[in-house]
């Protein structure tokens, strides 16, 4: 699986970006924001074990928020549509966690 590391305050994706994958937070934290960069509204802070960008896996729409790494060395694992279908949908605990997020 593909992984990425992010520095503190590094943008993972912007509101309005095309979306094809979600991310599993392996380490660190991610802030979900909407609105202008100068005064964004923080919707949530996600921690290890949570998924962000999950709407990319269930709807063909642009990103609805901006995701920003909150901690130095935030490590994200890419969750592709194929992985989602093969691994997560077959695991009841993962499906419940995802539905809770949605």
Coordinates of N, CA, C and O in Angstrom, one line a residue:
X1 N 0.8 -1.2 0.0 CA 0.0 0.0 0.0 C 0.9 1.3 0.0 O 1.9 1.3 0.6
X2 N 0.4 2.3 -0.6 CA 1.1 3.5 -0.7 C 0.9 4.3 0.6 O -0.2 4.4 1.1
X3 N 2.0 5.0 1.0 CA 1.9 5.8 2.2 C 2.5 7.1 2.0 O 3.4 7.3 1.1
X4 N 2.1 8.1 2.7 CA 2.7 9.5 2.6 C 2.9 10.0 4.0 O 2.1 9.7 4.9
X5 N 3.9 10.8 4.2 CA 4.2 11.5 5.4 C 4.1 13.0 5.1 O 4.5 13.5 4.1
X6 N 3.5 13.7 6.1 CA 3.3 15.1 6.0 C 3.9 15.9 7.2 O 3.9 15.4 8.3
X7 N 4.3 17.1 6.9 CA 4.8 18.0 7.9 C 3.6 18.7 8.5 O 2.6 18.8 7.9
X8 N 3.9 19.2 9.7 CA 2.8 20.0 10.4 C 2.4 21.2 9.5 O 3.2 21.8 8.9
X9 N 1.1 21.4 9.4 CA 0.5 22.4 8.6 C 0.5 22.2 7.1 O 0.2 23.1 6.3
X10 N 1.0 21.0 6.6 CA 1.0 20.7 5.2 C -0.4 20.3 4.7 O -1.1 19.5 5.4
X11 N -0.8 20.8 3.6 CA -2.1 20.5 3.0 C -2.0 19.1 2.4 O -1.1 18.8 1.6
X12 N -3.0 18.3 2.7 CA -3.2 17.0 2.1 C -4.0 17.1 0.9 O -3.6 16.5 -0.2
X13 N -5.1 17.7 1.0 CA -5.9 18.1 -0.2 C -6.8 19.3 0.1 O -7.0 19.6 1.3
X14 N -7.2 20.0 -1.0 CA -8.0 21.2 -0.8 C -9.4 21.0 -1.1 O -9.8 20.1 -2.0
X15 N -10.3 21.8 -0.5 CA -11.7 21.8 -0.8 C -11.8 22.1 -2.3 O -11.2 23.0 -2.8
X16 N -12.6 21.2 -3.0 CA -12.8 21.4 -4.5 C -11.9 20.6 -5.3 O -12.1 20.4 -6.5
X17 N -10.9 20.0 -4.7 CA -10.0 19.1 -5.5 C -10.8 17.8 -6.0 O -11.7 17.4 -5.3
X18 N -10.3 17.3 -7.1 CA -10.9 16.0 -7.6 C -10.5 14.9 -6.5 O -9.5 15.0 -5.9
X19 N -11.5 14.0 -6.3 CA -11.2 13.0 -5.3 C -11.3 11.6 -5.9 O -12.3 11.3 -6.6
X20 N -10.3 10.7 -5.6 CA -10.3 9.4 -6.1 C -9.9 8.4 -5.0 O -10.2 7.2 -5.2
X21 N -9.3 8.9 -3.9 CA -8.9 8.0 -2.9 C -9.2 8.6 -1.5 O -9.4 9.8 -1.4
X22 N -9.2 7.7 -0.5 CA -9.4 8.1 0.9 C -8.0 7.9 1.6 O -7.1 7.3 0.9
X23 N -7.9 8.2 2.8 CA -6.7 8.0 3.6 C -7.0 7.5 5.0 O -7.9 7.9 5.6
X24 N -6.2 6.5 5.4 CA -6.3 6.0 6.7 C -5.1 6.6 7.5 O -4.0 6.7 7.1
X25 N -5.5 7.2 8.7 CA -4.4 7.8 9.5 C -3.7 6.8 10.3 O -4.3 6.2 11.2
X26 N -2.4 6.6 10.0 CA -1.6 5.6 10.7 C -0.9 6.3 11.9 O -0.7 5.7 13.0
X27 N -0.5 7.5 11.7 CA 0.2 8.3 12.8 C -0.1 9.8 12.6 O -0.3 10.2 11.5
X28 N -0.1 10.5 13.7 CA -0.4 11.9 13.7 C -1.8 12.3 13.8 O -2.6 11.6 14.3
X29 N -2.2 13.4 13.2 CA -3.5 14.0 13.2 C -3.8 14.8 12.0 O -2.8 15.4 11.5
X30 N -5.1 14.9 11.6 CA -5.4 15.7 10.5 C -6.6 16.6 10.8 O -7.6 16.1 11.4
X31 N -6.5 17.9 10.5 CA -7.6 18.8 10.7 C -8.4 18.9 9.4 O -7.9 19.1 8.3
X32 N -9.7 18.9 9.6 CA -10.7 19.0 8.4 C -11.3 20.4 8.5 O -11.9 20.8 9.5
X33 N -11.1 21.2 7.4 CA -11.5 22.6 7.4 C -12.4 22.9 6.2 O -12.2 22.3 5.2
X34 N -13.2 23.9 6.4 CA -13.9 24.5 5.2 C -13.8 26.0 5.2 O -13.5 26.6 6.3
X35 N -14.0 26.6 4.1 CA -13.9 28.1 4.0 C -12.6 28.6 3.6 O -11.7 27.8 3.2
X36 N -12.4 29.9 3.6 CA -11.2 30.5 3.1 C -9.9 30.2 3.9 O -10.1 29.9 5.1
X37 N -8.8 30.1 3.3 CA -7.5 29.8 4.0 C -7.2 30.8 5.1 O -6.6 30.4 6.1
X38 N -7.7 32.1 5.0 CA -7.3 33.1 6.0 C -8.1 32.9 7.3 O -7.7 33.3 8.4
X39 N -9.3 32.4 7.2 CA -10.2 32.2 8.4 C -11.1 30.9 8.2 O -12.3 31.0 8.2
X40 N -10.4 29.7 8.1 CA -11.2 28.5 7.9 C -12.0 28.1 9.2 O -11.6 28.5 10.3
X41 N -13.1 27.4 8.9 CA -13.8 26.8 10.1 C -13.4 25.4 10.2 O -13.4 24.6 9.3
X42 N -12.9 25.0 11.4 CA -12.5 23.6 11.7 C -13.7 22.8 12.0 O -14.4 23.0 12.9
X43 N -13.8 21.7 11.2 CA -15.0 20.8 11.4 C -14.6 19.6 12.3 O -15.4 19.2 13.1
X44 N -13.4 19.2 12.2 CA -12.9 18.0 13.0 C -11.4 17.9 13.0 O -10.8 18.4 12.2
X45 N -10.9 17.2 14.1 CA -9.5 16.8 14.1 C -9.6 15.3 14.2 O -10.1 14.7 15.2
X46 N -9.0 14.6 13.2 CA -9.0 13.1 13.1 C -7.7 12.6 13.6 O -6.6 13.2 13.4
X47 N -7.8 11.4 14.3 CA -6.6 10.8 14.9 C -6.3 9.4 14.3 O -7.1 9.0 13.4
X48 N -5.2 8.8 14.7 CA -4.9 7.5 14.2 C -6.1 6.5 14.3 O -6.8 6.5 15.3
X49 N -6.2 5.7 13.2 CA -7.3 4.7 13.1 C -8.5 5.3 12.4 O -9.5 4.5 12.1
X50 N -8.6 6.6 12.1 CA -9.7 7.2 11.4 C -9.4 7.3 9.9 O -8.3 7.3 9.5
X51 N -10.5 7.5 9.1 CA -10.4 7.6 7.7 C -10.8 9.0 7.3 O -11.8 9.5 7.8
X52 N -10.1 9.6 6.4 CA -10.5 10.9 5.8 C -10.6 10.8 4.3 O -10.0 10.0 3.7
X53 N -11.5 11.7 3.8 CA -11.7 11.7 2.3 C -12.5 10.5 1.9 O -12.5 10.2 0.7
X54 N -13.3 9.9 2.8 CA -14.0 8.7 2.5 C -15.1 8.9 1.4 O -15.5 7.9 0.8
X55 N -15.6 10.1 1.3 CA -16.7 10.3 0.3 C -16.2 10.0 -1.1 O -17.0 9.8 -2.0
X56 N -14.9 10.1 -1.3 CA -14.3 9.8 -2.6 C -14.6 8.3 -3.0 O -14.6 8.0 -4.2
X57 N -14.8 7.5 -2.0 CA -15.1 6.1 -2.3 C -16.5 5.7 -2.6 O -16.8 4.7 -3.1
X58 N -17.4 6.7 -2.2 CA -18.8 6.4 -2.4 C -19.6 7.4 -3.3 O -20.7 7.1 -3.7
X59 N -18.9 8.5 -3.6 CA -19.5 9.5 -4.5 C -18.5 10.1 -5.4 O -17.4 10.3 -5.0
X60 N -18.9 10.4 -6.6 CA -18.0 11.0 -7.6 C -18.1 12.5 -7.6 O -18.7 13.1 -8.4
X61 N -17.6 13.1 -6.5 CA -17.8 14.6 -6.3 C -16.4 15.2 -5.9 O -15.6 14.4 -5.3
X62 N -16.2 16.5 -6.1 CA -15.0 17.1 -5.6 C -14.9 17.0 -4.0 O -15.9 16.9 -3.4
X63 N -13.7 17.2 -3.5 CA -13.5 17.3 -2.1 C -14.4 18.4 -1.5 O -14.5 19.5 -2.0
X64 N -15.0 18.1 -0.3 CA -15.9 19.0 0.3 C -15.3 19.8 1.4 O -15.9 20.7 2.0
X65 N -14.0 19.5 1.7 CA -13.3 20.2 2.7 C -11.8 20.1 2.4 O -11.3 19.4 1.5
X66 N -11.0 20.9 3.2 CA -9.5 20.9 3.1 C -9.0 20.1 4.3 O -9.5 20.2 5.4
X67 N -8.0 19.2 4.0 CA -7.4 18.4 5.0 C -5.9 18.9 5.3 O -5.2 19.0 4.3
X68 N -5.6 19.1 6.5 CA -4.3 19.7 6.9 C -3.6 18.8 8.0 O -4.3 18.5 9.0
X69 N -2.4 18.4 7.8 CA -1.7 17.7 8.9 C -1.5 18.6 10.1 O -1.1 19.7 10.0
X70 N -1.8 18.0 11.3 CA -1.7 18.8 12.5 C -0.4 18.5 13.2 O -0.1 19.3 14.2
X71 N 0.2 17.4 12.9 CA 1.4 17.1 13.6 C 2.6 16.7 12.6 O 2.3 16.3 11.5
X72 N 3.8 17.0 13.0 CA 4.9 16.7 12.2 C 5.0 15.2 12.0 O 4.8 14.4 13.0
X73 N 5.2 14.7 10.8 CA 5.3 13.3 10.6 C 4.0 12.5 10.5 O 4.0 11.3 10.6
X74 N 2.9 13.2 10.2 CA 1.6 12.6 10.1 C 1.8 11.6 8.9 O 2.2 11.9 7.8
X75 N 1.4 10.3 9.2 CA 1.5 9.3 8.2 C 0.2 8.8 7.8 O -0.6 8.3 8.6
X76 N -0.1 8.9 6.5 CA -1.4 8.4 5.9 C -1.2 7.3 4.9 O -0.2 7.3 4.2
X77 N -2.1 6.3 5.0 CA -2.1 5.2 4.0 C -3.2 5.4 3.1 O -4.3 5.7 3.4
X78 N -2.9 5.3 1.8 CA -3.9 5.5 0.7 C -4.9 4.3 0.7 O -4.5 3.2 0.8
X79 N -6.2 4.7 0.7 CA -7.2 3.7 0.6 C -7.9 3.9 -0.7 O -8.6 4.8 -1.0
X80 N -7.5 3.0 -1.7 CA -8.1 3.1 -3.0 C -9.5 2.4 -3.0 O -9.9 1.7 -2.1
X81 N -10.2 2.7 -4.1 CA -11.5 2.1 -4.2 C -11.5 0.6 -4.2 O -12.3 -0.1 -3.5
X82 N -10.5 0.0 -4.9 CA -10.4 -1.4 -4.9 C -10.1 -2.0 -3.5 O -10.7 -3.0 -3.1
X83 N -9.1 -1.4 -2.8 CA -8.8 -1.8 -1.4 C -10.1 -1.7 -0.5 O -10.4 -2.6 0.2
X84 N -10.8 -0.6 -0.7 CA -12.0 -0.4 0.1 C -13.0 -1.5 -0.1 O -13.5 -2.1 0.8
X85 N -13.2 -1.8 -1.4 CA -14.2 -2.9 -1.7 C -13.7 -4.3 -1.2 O -14.5 -5.0 -0.7
X86 N -12.4 -4.5 -1.4 CA -11.9 -5.9 -1.0 C -11.7 -6.1 0.5 O -11.9 -7.1 1.0
X87 N -11.2 -5.0 1.2 CA -10.8 -5.2 2.6 C -11.8 -4.6 3.6 O -12.2 -5.3 4.5
X88 N -12.2 -3.4 3.4 CA -13.0 -2.7 4.4 C -14.4 -3.2 4.4 O -15.0 -3.4 5.4
X89 N -15.0 -3.3 3.2 CA -16.4 -3.7 3.1 C -16.6 -5.1 3.7 O -17.7 -5.4 4.3
X90 N -15.6 -5.9 3.7 CA -15.8 -7.3 4.2 C -15.5 -7.4 5.7 O -15.7 -8.4 6.3
X91 N -15.1 -6.3 6.4 CA -14.8 -6.3 7.8 C -15.9 -5.5 8.5 O -16.0 -4.2 8.4
X92 N -16.8 -6.1 9.3 CA -17.9 -5.5 9.9 C -17.5 -4.3 10.8 O -18.1 -3.2 10.8
X93 N -16.4 -4.4 11.5 CA -15.9 -3.4 12.4 C -15.5 -2.1 11.6 O -15.8 -1.0 11.9
X94 N -14.8 -2.4 10.5 CA -14.4 -1.3 9.6 C -15.6 -0.6 9.0 O -15.7 0.6 8.8
X95 N -16.6 -1.4 8.5 CA -17.8 -0.8 7.9 C -18.5 0.1 9.0 O -19.0 1.2 8.6
X96 N -18.7 -0.4 10.2 CA -19.3 0.4 11.2 C -18.6 1.7 11.5 O -19.2 2.8 11.7
X97 N -17.2 1.6 11.5 CA -16.4 2.8 11.8 C -16.6 3.8 10.6 O -16.8 5.0 10.8
X98 N -16.6 3.3 9.4 CA -16.8 4.1 8.2 C -18.2 4.8 8.2 O -18.4 6.0 8.0
X99 N -19.2 4.0 8.5 CA -20.6 4.5 8.6 C -20.7 5.6 9.7 O -21.4 6.6 9.5
X100 N -20.0 5.4 10.8 CA -20.0 6.4 11.8 C -19.4 7.7 11.3 O -19.9 8.8 11.6
X101 N -18.4 7.6 10.5 CA -17.8 8.8 9.9 C -18.7 9.5 8.9 O -18.8 10.7 8.9
X102 N -19.3 8.7 8.1 CA -20.2 9.2 7.1 C -21.4 9.9 7.7 O -21.9 10.9 7.3

